[in-house]
C-alpha cells in the first residue's frame, strides 16, 4: 500500500472513530484498506475502540480481518482490566502504608476520557512516588504483592508480575 493510501486510511479512521457518523466512511474499503486500518489502530492503541465502533454501525468487515480484530480486542480488554485491577491493588497497598502515590498517563486517563475504560489499551502502569518512599514501595511490590524486579533507569523502576503470554 502506498504511503498516500495509508495516510488516507489513517485520516479516515481519525475522523470516523470518535464521531457519531454512520459507517459510510469505511463501508467501501477493500481488504487491503481493512488490513491497513487493522495495523494503524493496533499501533495507535485504538483497536478495541475500532471494534466497539464497528459494533455500532452496519459495516461489513472482511471475515479474516474481523476475526483478528475481535480476538485482539478481547485480549486487549482483558489485559487492560487486569492492569486496572492491579493498579487498584497497588494504590490500596501504598495508601495503607502511608505512601502518597500519583497515578499518571493511561490508567488515570482511560476512565476519564473513554466511555468504557477497557477501550484504552494499557502496556504499563505509571505511578509517581516520593523518593523517600522508594524503599517501602519496593518492599510492598516484592513481598506483599508478588511482583519481581525487572529493570531500573534514571527515571523509573520496572516490576513485573506473571508472565506475558501474548503480544497484544
Coordinates of C-alpha atoms in Angstrom, one line a residue:
X1 CA 0.0 0.0 0.0
X2 CA 1.3 3.4 -0.9
X3 CA 2.1 6.0 1.8
X4 CA -0.7 8.2 0.4
X5 CA -3.3 5.4 0.7
X6 CA -2.1 4.5 4.2
X7 CA -2.4 8.2 5.2
X8 CA -5.9 8.3 3.7
X9 CA -6.9 5.2 5.8
X10 CA -5.4 6.8 8.9
X11 CA -7.1 10.1 8.3
X12 CA -10.5 8.4 7.7
X13 CA -10.1 6.5 11.0
X14 CA -9.1 9.6 12.9
X15 CA -12.3 11.3 11.8
X16 CA -14.7 8.4 11.9
X17 CA -13.8 6.6 15.1
X18 CA -14.8 9.4 17.6
X19 CA -17.8 10.6 15.7
X20 CA -21.5 9.7 15.5
X21 CA -21.3 9.3 11.8
X22 CA -22.6 6.1 10.2
X23 CA -20.2 3.6 8.6
X24 CA -20.2 5.2 5.1
X25 CA -16.6 6.4 5.5
X26 CA -15.3 2.8 5.7
X27 CA -18.1 0.8 4.1
X28 CA -16.5 0.5 0.7
X29 CA -13.0 -0.3 1.9
X30 CA -11.1 -3.2 0.2
X31 CA -9.4 -6.0 2.1
X32 CA -6.1 -4.1 1.8
X33 CA -7.6 -1.0 3.3
X34 CA -9.1 -3.0 6.2
X35 CA -5.7 -4.7 6.8
X36 CA -4.0 -1.2 6.8
X37 CA -6.7 0.0 9.3
X38 CA -6.1 -3.0 11.5
X39 CA -2.3 -2.2 11.6
X40 CA -2.9 1.5 12.2
X41 CA -5.3 1.0 15.1
X42 CA -3.2 -1.7 16.6
X43 CA -0.1 0.5 16.8
X44 CA -2.1 3.6 17.8
X45 CA -3.8 1.7 20.7
X46 CA -7.2 2.1 19.1
X47 CA -8.1 -1.5 18.2
X48 CA -10.7 -2.1 20.9
X49 CA -12.2 1.3 20.0
X50 CA -12.5 0.3 16.4
X51 CA -14.2 -3.0 17.3
X52 CA -16.6 -1.1 19.5
X53 CA -17.5 1.4 16.7
X54 CA -17.9 -1.4 14.2
X55 CA -20.5 -2.9 16.6
X56 CA -22.4 0.4 16.5
X57 CA -22.7 0.6 12.7
X58 CA -23.7 -1.8 9.9
X59 CA -20.3 -2.1 8.1
X60 CA -19.2 -5.4 6.5
X61 CA -15.6 -6.2 7.5
X62 CA -13.7 -9.0 5.7
X63 CA -14.0 -12.1 7.8
X64 CA -10.3 -12.6 8.1
X65 CA -9.8 -9.1 9.4
X66 CA -12.8 -9.1 11.6
X67 CA -11.7 -12.4 13.3
X68 CA -8.3 -10.9 14.1
X69 CA -9.9 -7.6 15.3
X70 CA -12.3 -9.5 17.6
X71 CA -9.6 -11.7 19.1
X72 CA -7.1 -9.0 19.7
X73 CA -9.7 -6.6 21.1
X74 CA -10.9 -9.2 23.6
X75 CA -7.4 -10.0 24.7
X76 CA -6.6 -6.2 25.0
X77 CA -9.7 -5.6 27.1
X78 CA -8.8 -8.5 29.4
X79 CA -5.3 -7.2 29.8
X80 CA -6.5 -3.7 30.5
X81 CA -9.0 -5.0 33.1
X82 CA -6.2 -6.9 34.8
X83 CA -3.9 -4.0 34.8
X84 CA -6.6 -1.6 36.2
X85 CA -7.3 -4.2 38.9
X86 CA -3.6 -4.4 39.7
X87 CA -3.4 -0.6 39.7
X88 CA -6.1 -0.5 42.4
X89 CA -4.4 -3.2 44.4
X90 CA -1.1 -1.3 44.3
X91 CA -2.7 2.0 45.2
X92 CA -4.6 0.5 48.2
X93 CA -1.4 -1.2 49.4
X94 CA 0.6 2.0 49.1
X95 CA -2.2 4.1 50.8
X96 CA -2.3 1.6 53.7
X97 CA 1.4 2.0 54.1
X98 CA 1.2 5.8 54.1
X99 CA 2.9 6.1 50.7
X100 CA 1.4 9.0 48.7
X101 CA 1.1 8.0 45.1
X102 CA 0.1 9.8 42.0
X103 CA -1.2 7.8 39.1
X104 CA -0.1 9.1 35.7
X105 CA -0.9 8.6 32.0
X106 CA -3.1 5.8 30.6
X107 CA -4.5 4.2 33.7
X108 CA -5.8 7.6 35.0
X109 CA -6.9 8.9 31.6
X110 CA -8.8 5.8 30.5
X111 CA -11.7 6.2 33.0
X112 CA -11.9 9.9 32.4
X113 CA -11.9 10.1 28.6
X114 CA -13.2 6.8 27.3
X115 CA -16.9 5.7 27.6
X116 CA -15.5 2.3 28.6
X117 CA -12.0 2.4 30.1
X118 CA -11.3 -1.1 28.6
X119 CA -11.3 0.6 25.2
X120 CA -7.9 2.2 26.1
X121 CA -5.2 -0.5 25.9
X122 CA -2.6 -0.3 28.7
X123 CA 1.0 -1.5 28.4
X124 CA 2.2 -0.4 31.8
X125 CA 1.2 1.4 34.9
X126 CA 2.9 4.7 35.7
X127 CA 3.0 5.7 39.4
X128 CA 4.8 8.6 40.9
X129 CA 6.0 8.3 44.5
X130 CA 8.2 10.5 46.6
X131 CA 11.9 9.4 46.7
X132 CA 11.7 8.9 50.5
X133 CA 9.1 6.1 49.9
X134 CA 11.1 4.1 47.3
X135 CA 12.4 1.5 49.8
X136 CA 9.0 1.0 51.3
X137 CA 7.3 0.8 47.9
X138 CA 9.9 -1.8 46.7
X139 CA 9.2 -4.0 49.8
X140 CA 5.4 -3.8 49.1
X141 CA 5.8 -4.6 45.4
X142 CA 8.2 -7.5 46.0
X143 CA 6.9 -9.2 49.2
X144 CA 3.3 -8.2 49.6
X145 CA 2.0 -8.0 46.0
X146 CA 4.2 -10.7 44.4
X147 CA 6.0 -8.6 41.8
X148 CA 9.6 -9.2 40.7
X149 CA 12.1 -6.5 39.9
X150 CA 12.8 -6.2 36.2
X151 CA 14.9 -3.1 35.5
X152 CA 15.8 0.4 36.6
X153 CA 16.7 3.6 34.7
X154 CA 17.5 7.1 35.9
X155 CA 13.7 7.9 36.0
X156 CA 12.0 4.7 36.9
X157 CA 11.9 1.2 38.2
X158 CA 10.0 -1.6 36.5
X159 CA 8.3 -4.5 38.2
X160 CA 6.5 -7.5 36.6
X161 CA 4.0 -10.0 37.9
X162 CA 3.0 -13.1 36.0
X163 CA 4.2 -14.0 32.5
X164 CA 3.3 -12.3 29.3
X165 CA 1.9 -15.0 27.0
X166 CA 0.8 -12.9 24.1
X167 CA 1.8 -9.7 22.3
X168 CA -1.4 -7.7 22.4

